[in-house]
Amino acid sequence: MENLNKATIQRLLLYYHYISDHLAHTDGVSVSSAEIARLIDVDDTQVRKDLSALGLKGCPRVGFKMAEVKQTIRIRLGFNDCHKAIVVGAGKLGGAIGSYKEFFDYGLNVIALFDNDPNKIGLMIGDHVVQPVDKVETFIRDHDVQMGILAVPADTAQDVARKVIQAGLKALWVFSSTHIEVPENIAVRHEHLLGGLAEMLYSMKMQTIKQSV
Amino acid sequence: MENLNKATIQRLLLYYHYISDHLAHTDGVSVSSAEIARLIDVDDTQVRKDLSALGLKGCPRVGFKMAEVKQTIRIRLGFNDCHKAIVVGAGKLGGAIGSYKEFFDYGLNVIALFDNDPNKIGLMIGDHVVQPVDKVETFIRDHDVQMGILAVPADTAQDVARKVIQAGLKALWVFSSTHIEVPENIAVRHEHLLGGLAEMLYSMKMQTIKQSV
DNA sequence: TAGATTGTTAATCGATTAACAATC
DNA sequence: TAGATTGTTAATCGATTAACAATC
């Protein structure tokens, strides 16, 4: 079972969405690597390499079975497993993420939100009542939570991270705008909005230069 | 003036934050490439390459002047220019992004929010009153807006994109979970939460496998 | 069969790392 | 001067693309 790198994961997700969106309402059963490649804007060899890394076999002159490709991507990326997650920090960003309906379809089940602000505790956000953050450790143990979504202010993020990891969380998805250090057996991903902004601003600048030449 | 790729931009941002956060309260003036490299977890040659791509010169036995590095990164990534942006879609995610204070420090100035929901129009979000979306085109022209932040439902995103581009927007930062097609002279970036989730889930899976071996 | 598409090996490309002379 | 650190060239590595035989 080959390991997938990040670029491959992103491409697989694109294939998945392409098949779901654009081809679900055609009556075809199969799709060729060239067809996927054209819309995703990658090389068709790349598509075949990626699919074969999942163990998928295509059929010469026909292509790959769409339903099979979809299911295999779901399984391999973990969308078919159920992952229990909590959100810590029920501000605007935490609230938005905590009530993001689409996650459920991808195997992520947000089961609670926590905050330390007495004004937020007790509020209803999405399907959940905001709970006091001192209850978070007990909650993690009682409900066997696997993922923590952090949307707390940058200056408390590391501290919160330490607490929830100690309570047993195995993965942190960090939306606080700071870098969190974690033990190496913990999965972590920083979803840094400023990183996205930096790329946006730079490509705007490049466009301007291109136009003025 | 060398072109920067995405990976380089992300590293530069890390250098910037590292210098701001960890070194601002030391009394040193300079920092060595090795020192930055250690905390960012990249090769020190890489740091020197990146900095030299910005035209920065270090001093043997001393290192790089921190203030100069910071300023040069800000200038090169466009943080020192002022970019006017609007948010279309004042739901939870749009509201969170539209009132994200840190953007201002990086040259992004959100000056208005729009929605088509009568219940949201007139609401105060952050510093702005939500305006009806039919006013968005006039607003873009009147205020010389450069960037559009899209947080509308997936099924209307392409349509909204078309409208705001026609009105003169040069850049789209898309938070709707769909892929938007734009003319090639428009800068676009998809901030796909599901892409982040897919990577998280996959690395959780890998951790589990590693532990069970 | 003929021809489109797969699957895979080899070639290319770009980015990262190693080596080391130049320099303050 | 001696030695730490830069700046740059060369080597390595991995990912992408091209070429093409295998196959249905």
Short mmCIF file of C-alpha atoms (C1' of nucleotides) in Angstrom, two decimals:
data_model
loop_
_atom_site.label_atom_id
_atom_site.label_comp_id
_atom_site.label_asym_id
_atom_site.label_seq_id
_atom_site.Cartn_x
_atom_site.Cartn_y
_atom_site.Cartn_z
CA MET A 1 0.00 0.00 0.00
CA GLU A 2 1.75 3.06 -1.35
CA ASN A 3 1.90 6.22 0.75
CA LEU A 4 0.15 9.30 -0.61
CA ASN A 5 1.77 12.71 -0.45
CA LYS A 6 -0.17 15.92 0.06
CA ALA A 7 -0.29 16.89 -3.60
CA THR A 8 -1.68 13.48 -4.47
CA ILE A 9 -4.37 13.76 -1.79
CA GLN A 10 -5.47 17.11 -3.20
CA ARG A 11 -5.61 15.69 -6.72
CA LEU A 12 -7.62 12.69 -5.56
CA LEU A 13 -10.12 15.05 -3.95
CA LEU A 14 -10.39 16.94 -7.24
CA TYR A 15 -11.00 13.70 -9.13
CA TYR A 16 -13.64 12.81 -6.57
CA HIS A 17 -15.45 16.10 -6.91
CA TYR A 18 -15.14 16.09 -10.67
CA ILE A 19 -16.73 12.67 -10.86
CA SER A 20 -19.42 13.59 -8.35
CA ASP A 21 -20.35 16.96 -9.84
CA HIS A 22 -19.80 16.83 -13.56
CA LEU A 23 -20.39 13.21 -14.34
CA ALA A 24 -23.07 12.13 -11.89
CA HIS A 25 -25.76 13.36 -14.26
CA THR A 26 -24.30 11.85 -17.42
CA ASP A 27 -25.50 8.33 -18.06
CA GLY A 28 -21.99 6.95 -18.62
CA VAL A 29 -20.53 4.42 -16.25
CA SER A 30 -16.86 4.94 -17.05
CA VAL A 31 -14.50 7.85 -17.44
CA SER A 32 -11.09 7.99 -19.11
CA SER A 33 -7.97 9.38 -17.47
CA ALA A 34 -7.71 11.94 -20.28
CA GLU A 35 -11.22 13.19 -19.57
CA ILE A 36 -10.50 13.75 -15.89
CA ALA A 37 -7.11 15.24 -16.73
CA ARG A 38 -8.57 17.83 -19.07
CA LEU A 39 -10.86 19.41 -16.50
CA ILE A 40 -8.52 19.14 -13.55
CA ASP A 41 -5.68 20.51 -15.65
CA VAL A 42 -3.11 17.81 -14.96
CA ASP A 43 -1.38 15.29 -17.21
CA ASP A 44 -3.37 12.16 -18.01
CA THR A 45 -0.41 9.98 -17.03
CA GLN A 46 -0.63 11.61 -13.61
CA VAL A 47 -4.27 10.58 -13.27
CA ARG A 48 -3.47 6.98 -14.19
CA LYS A 49 -0.51 6.94 -11.77
CA ASP A 50 -2.68 8.28 -8.95
CA LEU A 51 -5.50 5.83 -9.57
CA SER A 52 -3.16 2.90 -9.90
CA ALA A 53 -1.61 3.91 -6.56
CA LEU A 54 -5.05 3.19 -5.08
CA GLY A 55 -5.04 -0.23 -6.69
CA LEU A 56 -7.63 0.76 -9.28
CA LYS A 57 -7.54 -0.95 -12.66
CA GLY A 58 -8.84 0.73 -15.77
CA CYS A 59 -10.10 -0.94 -18.88
CA PRO A 60 -8.38 -0.15 -22.22
CA ARG A 61 -10.70 1.63 -24.67
CA VAL A 62 -13.20 2.23 -21.87
CA GLY A 63 -11.61 3.89 -18.88
CA PHE A 64 -12.26 3.65 -15.16
CA LYS A 65 -15.57 2.83 -13.50
CA MET A 66 -16.72 6.07 -11.89
CA ALA A 67 -18.53 4.52 -8.95
CA GLU A 68 -15.52 2.36 -8.15
CA VAL A 69 -13.14 5.34 -8.33
CA LYS A 70 -15.36 7.39 -6.02
CA GLN A 71 -15.71 4.66 -3.45
CA THR A 72 -12.02 3.81 -3.47
CA ILE A 73 -11.04 7.45 -2.97
CA ARG A 74 -13.52 7.74 -0.10
CA ILE A 75 -12.15 4.65 1.58
CA ARG A 76 -8.50 5.54 1.07
CA LEU A 77 -8.86 9.12 2.30
CA GLY A 78 -10.89 7.99 5.30
CA PHE A 79 -14.25 9.59 4.41
CA ASN A 80 -16.07 6.36 5.18
CA ASP A 81 -14.79 6.11 8.73
CA CYS A 82 -16.50 8.10 11.46
CA HIS A 83 -14.28 10.62 13.22
CA LYS A 84 -15.52 12.37 16.32
CA ALA A 85 -14.34 15.95 16.71
CA ILE A 86 -14.81 18.87 19.08
CA VAL A 87 -14.30 22.57 18.46
CA VAL A 88 -12.52 24.65 21.08
CA GLY A 89 -13.15 28.37 20.71
CA ALA A 90 -16.74 29.24 19.79
CA GLY A 91 -16.03 32.62 18.25
CA LYS A 92 -17.09 33.46 14.72
CA LEU A 93 -14.56 31.21 13.03
CA GLY A 94 -15.03 28.33 15.47
CA GLY A 95 -18.78 28.67 15.17
CA ALA A 96 -18.62 28.63 11.39
CA ILE A 97 -16.46 25.52 11.32
CA GLY A 98 -18.44 23.81 14.03
CA SER A 99 -21.64 24.14 12.06
CA TYR A 100 -20.22 23.37 8.63
CA LYS A 101 -22.68 20.75 7.39
CA GLU A 102 -20.56 19.26 4.60
CA PHE A 103 -18.00 17.75 6.98
CA PHE A 104 -20.40 15.01 7.95
CA ASP A 105 -20.36 13.61 4.44
CA TYR A 106 -16.60 13.32 4.66
CA GLY A 107 -16.55 11.37 7.87
CA LEU A 108 -16.14 14.24 10.32
CA ASN A 109 -18.69 14.47 13.07
CA VAL A 110 -18.45 17.57 15.25
CA ILE A 111 -20.09 16.58 18.51
CA ALA A 112 -19.43 19.55 20.79
CA LEU A 113 -18.15 23.13 21.08
CA PHE A 114 -16.31 24.68 24.00
CA ASP A 115 -15.42 28.22 25.05
CA ASN A 116 -14.24 30.02 28.17
CA ASP A 117 -16.38 33.13 27.65
CA PRO A 118 -19.39 33.03 30.04
CA ASN A 119 -21.37 34.99 27.43
CA LYS A 120 -20.93 32.23 24.90
CA ILE A 121 -21.43 29.26 27.19
CA GLY A 122 -24.98 28.01 26.82
CA LEU A 123 -25.45 29.53 23.36
CA MET A 124 -26.75 27.29 20.61
CA ILE A 125 -24.34 27.05 17.64
CA GLY A 126 -25.45 24.76 14.84
CA ASP A 127 -26.76 21.68 16.64
CA HIS A 128 -24.77 22.14 19.81
CA VAL A 129 -24.81 24.09 23.04
CA VAL A 130 -21.49 25.77 23.84
CA GLN A 131 -19.95 24.16 26.91
CA PRO A 132 -17.42 25.58 29.38
CA VAL A 133 -13.86 24.81 28.39
CA ASP A 134 -12.97 23.28 31.78
CA LYS A 135 -15.22 20.38 30.86
CA VAL A 136 -13.26 19.63 27.70
CA GLU A 137 -10.87 17.06 29.15
CA THR A 138 -13.60 14.99 30.78
CA PHE A 139 -15.63 15.19 27.60
CA ILE A 140 -12.78 13.92 25.43
CA ARG A 141 -12.28 10.91 27.71
CA ASP A 142 -15.99 10.14 28.06
CA HIS A 143 -16.78 10.34 24.36
CA ASP A 144 -13.60 8.96 22.87
CA VAL A 145 -13.04 12.08 20.75
CA GLN A 146 -10.27 11.81 18.16
CA MET A 147 -9.91 15.25 16.63
CA GLY A 148 -9.74 18.72 18.10
CA ILE A 149 -10.49 21.77 16.03
CA LEU A 150 -8.77 24.79 17.55
CA ALA A 151 -10.18 28.25 16.94
CA VAL A 152 -9.00 29.97 20.11
CA PRO A 153 -6.94 33.20 20.24
CA ALA A 154 -3.31 32.74 19.20
CA ASP A 155 -1.91 33.36 22.67
CA THR A 156 -3.84 30.53 24.35
CA ALA A 157 -3.68 28.03 21.48
CA GLN A 158 -0.52 26.21 22.60
CA ASP A 159 -1.89 25.86 26.10
CA VAL A 160 -5.22 24.49 24.94
CA ALA A 161 -3.39 22.11 22.59
CA ARG A 162 -1.35 20.71 25.47
CA LYS A 163 -4.50 20.11 27.55
CA VAL A 164 -6.52 18.34 24.89
CA ILE A 165 -3.60 16.17 23.83
CA GLN A 166 -3.08 15.13 27.43
CA ALA A 167 -6.75 14.21 27.54
CA GLY A 168 -6.22 11.84 24.62
CA LEU A 169 -6.81 13.69 21.35
CA LYS A 170 -4.80 12.25 18.48
CA ALA A 171 -5.25 15.02 15.91
CA LEU A 172 -5.39 18.82 15.91
CA TRP A 173 -6.78 20.99 13.15
CA VAL A 174 -5.56 24.46 14.02
CA PHE A 175 -7.35 27.61 12.84
CA SER A 176 -5.72 29.89 15.40
CA SER A 177 -3.16 32.07 13.67
CA THR A 178 -0.09 30.73 15.41
CA HIS A 179 2.16 27.72 15.16
CA ILE A 180 1.47 24.86 17.59
CA GLU A 181 4.13 22.35 18.65
CA VAL A 182 2.87 18.81 19.22
CA PRO A 183 4.44 15.43 20.07
CA GLU A 184 5.33 13.48 16.94
CA ASN A 185 2.59 10.89 17.39
CA ILE A 186 -0.08 13.57 17.08
CA ALA A 187 -1.39 14.59 13.66
CA VAL A 188 -1.53 18.35 13.20
CA ARG A 189 -2.44 20.72 10.42
CA HIS A 190 -2.33 24.49 10.50
CA GLU A 191 -5.05 26.09 8.42
CA HIS A 192 -3.40 29.45 8.30
CA LEU A 193 -5.64 32.07 6.70
CA LEU A 194 -2.69 34.45 6.42
CA GLY A 195 -0.86 31.87 4.31
CA GLY A 196 -3.72 31.88 1.86
CA LEU A 197 -3.85 35.66 1.92
CA ALA A 198 -0.13 35.93 1.20
CA GLU A 199 -0.52 33.80 -1.91
CA MET A 200 -3.52 35.82 -3.05
CA LEU A 201 -1.75 39.14 -2.64
CA TYR A 202 1.34 37.90 -4.43
CA SER A 203 -0.58 36.58 -7.41
CA MET A 204 -2.50 39.86 -7.60
CA LYS A 205 0.81 41.65 -7.74
CA MET A 206 2.06 39.34 -10.48
CA GLN A 207 -1.11 39.92 -12.50
CA THR A 208 -0.61 43.68 -12.25
CA ILE A 209 2.97 43.42 -13.42
CA LYS A 210 1.98 41.14 -16.30
CA GLN A 211 -0.67 43.60 -17.41
CA SER A 212 1.67 46.58 -17.29
CA VAL A 213 4.29 44.88 -19.47
CA MET B 1 13.36 40.12 -9.90
CA GLU B 2 12.92 36.40 -9.42
CA ASN B 3 9.45 34.90 -9.31
CA LEU B 4 8.39 33.22 -6.07
CA ASN B 5 6.58 29.90 -6.07
CA LYS B 6 3.91 28.97 -3.55
CA ALA B 7 6.19 26.96 -1.31
CA THR B 8 8.62 29.86 -1.13
CA ILE B 9 5.84 32.27 -0.20
CA GLN B 10 4.77 30.01 2.64
CA ARG B 11 8.34 29.75 3.90
CA LEU B 12 8.82 33.51 3.74
CA LEU B 13 5.69 33.92 5.84
CA LEU B 14 7.10 31.48 8.38
CA TYR B 15 10.39 33.40 8.51
CA TYR B 16 8.38 36.58 8.98
CA HIS B 17 6.39 35.19 11.87
CA TYR B 18 9.42 33.58 13.41
CA ILE B 19 11.28 36.86 13.41
CA SER B 20 8.25 38.77 14.67
CA ASP B 21 7.28 36.37 17.44
CA HIS B 22 10.37 34.70 18.75
CA LEU B 23 13.03 37.27 18.14
CA ALA B 24 11.24 40.57 18.64
CA HIS B 25 11.86 40.40 22.38
CA THR B 26 15.48 39.38 22.16
CA ASP B 27 17.85 42.32 22.07
CA GLY B 28 19.74 41.02 19.04
CA VAL B 29 19.64 42.88 15.75
CA SER B 30 20.66 40.05 13.47
CA VAL B 31 19.71 36.43 12.95
CA SER B 32 21.59 33.66 11.15
CA SER B 33 20.07 31.48 8.46
CA ALA B 34 20.84 28.42 10.60
CA GLU B 35 18.88 29.90 13.51
CA ILE B 36 15.79 30.48 11.38
CA ALA B 37 16.21 27.09 9.72
CA ARG B 38 16.26 25.23 13.01
CA LEU B 39 12.88 26.45 14.19
CA ILE B 40 11.14 26.39 10.81
CA ASP B 41 12.55 22.93 10.14
CA VAL B 42 14.07 23.61 6.73
CA ASP B 43 17.64 23.49 5.47
CA ASP B 44 19.74 26.58 6.20
CA THR B 45 20.80 26.74 2.55
CA GLN B 46 17.13 27.05 1.72
CA VAL B 47 16.77 30.05 4.00
CA ARG B 48 19.74 31.78 2.40
CA LYS B 49 18.44 30.99 -1.08
CA ASP B 50 15.02 32.41 -0.23
CA LEU B 51 16.40 35.56 1.33
CA SER B 52 18.84 36.13 -1.50
CA ALA B 53 15.90 35.78 -3.93
CA LEU B 54 14.50 38.88 -2.23
CA GLY B 55 17.78 40.70 -2.81
CA LEU B 56 18.74 40.52 0.87
CA LYS B 57 22.43 40.38 1.75
CA GLY B 58 23.63 38.76 4.93
CA CYS B 59 26.81 39.48 6.74
CA PRO B 60 29.32 36.63 7.32
CA ARG B 61 29.78 35.81 10.99
CA VAL B 62 26.75 37.95 11.85
CA GLY B 63 23.71 36.98 9.83
CA PHE B 64 20.78 38.95 8.45
CA LYS B 65 19.34 42.14 9.93
CA MET B 66 15.95 41.14 11.33
CA ALA B 67 14.21 44.44 10.72
CA GLU B 68 15.40 44.49 7.12
CA VAL B 69 14.26 40.91 6.52
CA LYS B 70 10.83 41.66 7.96
CA GLN B 71 10.33 44.79 5.91
CA THR B 72 11.55 43.20 2.70
CA ILE B 73 9.21 40.23 3.11
CA ARG B 74 6.30 42.61 3.80
CA ILE B 75 7.06 44.62 0.69
CA ARG B 76 7.63 41.64 -1.55
CA LEU B 77 4.48 39.80 -0.47
CA GLY B 78 2.41 42.97 -0.76
CA PHE B 79 1.53 43.46 2.92
CA ASN B 80 2.48 47.12 2.72
CA ASP B 81 0.07 47.92 -0.09
CA CYS B 82 -3.56 48.57 0.72
CA HIS B 83 -6.01 46.15 -0.88
CA LYS B 84 -9.72 46.85 -0.71
CA ALA B 85 -11.89 43.76 -0.43
CA ILE B 86 -15.55 42.90 -0.08
CA VAL B 87 -17.16 39.74 1.28
CA VAL B 88 -20.10 38.23 -0.59
CA GLY B 89 -22.11 35.84 1.55
CA ALA B 90 -22.58 36.97 5.13
CA GLY B 91 -23.24 33.56 6.64
CA LYS B 92 -21.17 32.21 9.49
CA LEU B 93 -18.03 31.66 7.44
CA GLY B 94 -18.32 34.93 5.52
CA GLY B 95 -19.01 36.78 8.74
CA ALA B 96 -15.98 35.23 10.41
CA ILE B 97 -13.68 36.13 7.55
CA GLY B 98 -15.18 39.58 7.14
CA SER B 99 -14.43 40.47 10.72
CA TYR B 100 -11.02 38.85 10.96
CA LYS B 101 -8.96 41.66 12.46
CA GLU B 102 -5.50 40.40 11.57
CA PHE B 103 -5.99 40.87 7.84
CA PHE B 104 -5.60 44.62 8.17
CA ASP B 105 -2.02 44.22 9.30
CA TYR B 106 -1.30 42.31 6.12
CA GLY B 107 -2.68 44.90 3.75
CA LEU B 108 -6.20 43.57 3.40
CA ASN B 109 -9.00 45.98 4.15
CA VAL B 110 -12.49 44.47 4.14
CA ILE B 111 -14.77 47.42 3.46
CA ALA B 112 -18.19 45.80 2.99
CA LEU B 113 -20.29 42.63 3.25
CA PHE B 114 -23.14 41.57 0.99
CA ASP B 115 -25.89 38.96 1.18
CA ASN B 116 -29.17 38.18 -0.55
CA ASP B 117 -30.98 37.03 2.58
CA PRO B 118 -33.37 39.80 3.79
CA ASN B 119 -32.85 38.57 7.34
CA LYS B 120 -29.15 39.27 7.13
CA ILE B 121 -29.30 42.58 5.26
CA GLY B 122 -28.95 45.41 7.75
CA LEU B 123 -27.23 43.27 10.36
CA MET B 124 -23.98 44.56 11.84
CA ILE B 125 -21.05 42.18 11.29
CA GLY B 126 -17.71 43.35 12.59
CA ASP B 127 -17.56 47.00 11.59
CA HIS B 128 -19.94 46.74 8.67
CA VAL B 129 -23.64 46.62 7.91
CA VAL B 130 -24.63 43.79 5.56
CA GLN B 131 -25.80 45.20 2.23
CA PRO B 132 -28.10 43.66 -0.37
CA VAL B 133 -26.20 41.74 -3.00
CA ASP B 134 -27.79 43.60 -5.94
CA LYS B 135 -25.78 46.63 -4.85
CA VAL B 136 -22.48 44.79 -5.14
CA GLU B 137 -21.65 45.76 -8.73
CA THR B 138 -22.24 49.46 -8.17
CA PHE B 139 -20.25 49.28 -4.96
CA ILE B 140 -17.28 47.67 -6.66
CA ARG B 141 -17.18 50.39 -9.31
CA ASP B 142 -17.70 53.26 -6.88
CA HIS B 143 -15.08 52.15 -4.39
CA ASP B 144 -12.48 50.67 -6.71
CA VAL B 145 -12.55 47.32 -4.91
CA GLN B 146 -9.81 44.86 -5.93
CA MET B 147 -10.55 41.61 -4.15
CA GLY B 148 -13.73 39.63 -3.65
CA ILE B 149 -14.04 37.10 -0.86
CA LEU B 150 -16.70 34.55 -1.75
CA ALA B 151 -18.52 32.68 0.99
CA VAL B 152 -21.79 32.01 -0.80
CA PRO B 153 -23.40 28.55 -1.22
CA ALA B 154 -21.63 26.34 -3.76
CA ASP B 155 -24.45 26.42 -6.29
CA THR B 156 -24.48 30.20 -6.68
CA ALA B 157 -20.72 30.78 -6.42
CA GLN B 158 -19.92 30.64 -10.14
CA ASP B 159 -22.71 33.05 -10.89
CA VAL B 160 -21.64 35.54 -8.24
CA ALA B 161 -18.06 35.24 -9.48
CA ARG B 162 -19.10 36.14 -12.99
CA LYS B 163 -20.98 39.21 -11.77
CA VAL B 164 -18.23 40.64 -9.59
CA ILE B 165 -15.56 40.03 -12.22
CA GLN B 166 -17.68 41.85 -14.75
CA ALA B 167 -17.93 44.72 -12.31
CA GLY B 168 -14.14 44.96 -12.24
CA LEU B 169 -12.79 42.72 -9.47
CA LYS B 170 -9.28 41.44 -10.21
CA ALA B 171 -8.99 38.76 -7.55
CA LEU B 172 -11.24 36.16 -5.96
CA TRP B 173 -10.61 34.38 -2.70
CA VAL B 174 -13.11 31.53 -2.71
CA PHE B 175 -14.37 29.90 0.48
CA SER B 176 -17.41 28.31 -1.13
CA SER B 177 -16.85 24.58 -1.47
CA THR B 178 -16.84 24.41 -5.24
CA HIS B 179 -14.46 25.11 -8.06
CA ILE B 180 -14.79 28.48 -9.80
CA GLU B 181 -13.66 29.10 -13.38
CA VAL B 182 -12.27 32.57 -14.04
CA PRO B 183 -10.64 34.34 -17.00
CA GLU B 184 -6.88 34.00 -16.95
CA ASN B 185 -6.22 37.62 -16.03
CA ILE B 186 -8.07 37.17 -12.73
CA ALA B 187 -6.23 35.91 -9.65
CA VAL B 188 -8.11 33.17 -7.87
CA ARG B 189 -7.48 30.94 -4.89
CA HIS B 190 -9.74 28.24 -3.54
CA GLU B 191 -9.57 27.90 0.22
CA HIS B 192 -11.14 24.51 0.29
CA LEU B 193 -11.85 23.35 3.84
CA LEU B 194 -12.47 19.82 2.57
CA GLY B 195 -8.94 19.75 1.15
CA GLY B 196 -7.58 20.48 4.59
CA LEU B 197 -9.86 17.89 6.13
CA ALA B 198 -8.76 15.23 3.64
CA GLU B 199 -5.13 15.75 4.61
CA MET B 200 -6.01 15.65 8.31
CA LEU B 201 -7.95 12.41 8.01
CA TYR B 202 -5.23 10.79 5.96
CA SER B 203 -2.47 11.67 8.38
CA MET B 204 -4.63 10.40 11.27
CA LYS B 205 -4.96 7.12 9.42
CA MET B 206 -1.20 6.95 8.88
CA GLN B 207 -0.57 7.63 12.57
CA THR B 208 -2.89 4.79 13.51
CA ILE B 209 -1.13 2.40 11.17
CA LYS B 210 2.28 3.46 12.45
CA GLN B 211 1.15 2.84 16.05
CA SER B 212 -0.23 -0.59 15.30
CA VAL B 213 2.99 -1.80 13.65
"C1'" DT C 1 -8.80 -6.57 -37.02
"C1'" DA C 2 -8.00 -1.56 -35.93
"C1'" DG C 3 -7.74 1.77 -32.70
"C1'" DA C 4 -8.39 3.92 -28.28
"C1'" DT C 5 -6.89 3.74 -23.78
"C1'" DT C 6 -4.33 1.67 -20.13
"C1'" DG C 7 -0.03 0.71 -17.45
"C1'" DT C 8 4.79 1.25 -16.98
"C1'" DT C 9 9.43 2.42 -18.00
"C1'" DA C 10 12.55 6.04 -19.21
"C1'" DA C 11 13.53 11.05 -19.69
"C1'" DT C 12 12.91 15.55 -18.02
"C1'" DC C 13 12.31 19.00 -14.94
"C1'" DG C 14 12.51 21.58 -10.74
"C1'" DA C 15 13.32 21.88 -6.04
"C1'" DT C 16 16.13 20.54 -2.13
"C1'" DT C 17 20.48 19.48 -0.08
"C1'" DA C 18 25.55 19.06 0.14
"C1'" DA C 19 29.97 20.99 -0.49
"C1'" DC C 20 33.02 24.57 -0.20
"C1'" DA C 21 35.30 28.87 -1.44
"C1'" DA C 22 34.60 33.83 -0.26
"C1'" DT C 23 34.28 37.11 3.37
"C1'" DC C 24 33.90 39.88 7.36
"C1'" DT D 1 44.67 35.97 12.17
"C1'" DA D 2 41.08 32.32 13.00
"C1'" DG D 3 36.62 31.00 12.58
"C1'" DA D 4 31.76 31.50 11.83
"C1'" DT D 5 28.57 32.42 8.44
"C1'" DT D 6 27.36 33.77 3.86
"C1'" DG D 7 26.67 32.94 -1.18
"C1'" DT D 8 26.90 29.88 -4.96
"C1'" DT D 9 27.90 25.90 -7.64
"C1'" DA D 10 27.32 21.03 -8.08
"C1'" DA D 11 24.92 16.71 -6.66
"C1'" DT D 12 20.85 14.53 -5.22
"C1'" DC D 13 16.28 13.63 -4.89
"C1'" DG D 14 11.51 13.33 -6.07
"C1'" DA D 15 7.80 14.48 -8.86
"C1'" DT D 16 6.06 15.29 -13.45
"C1'" DT D 17 5.91 14.29 -18.28
"C1'" DA D 18 6.95 11.70 -22.54
"C1'" DA D 19 7.16 7.49 -24.97
"C1'" DC D 20 5.37 3.30 -26.14
"C1'" DA D 21 4.21 -1.58 -25.70
"C1'" DA D 22 0.21 -4.22 -23.83
"C1'" DT D 23 -4.65 -4.89 -24.06
"C1'" DC D 24 -9.46 -5.04 -24.69
#
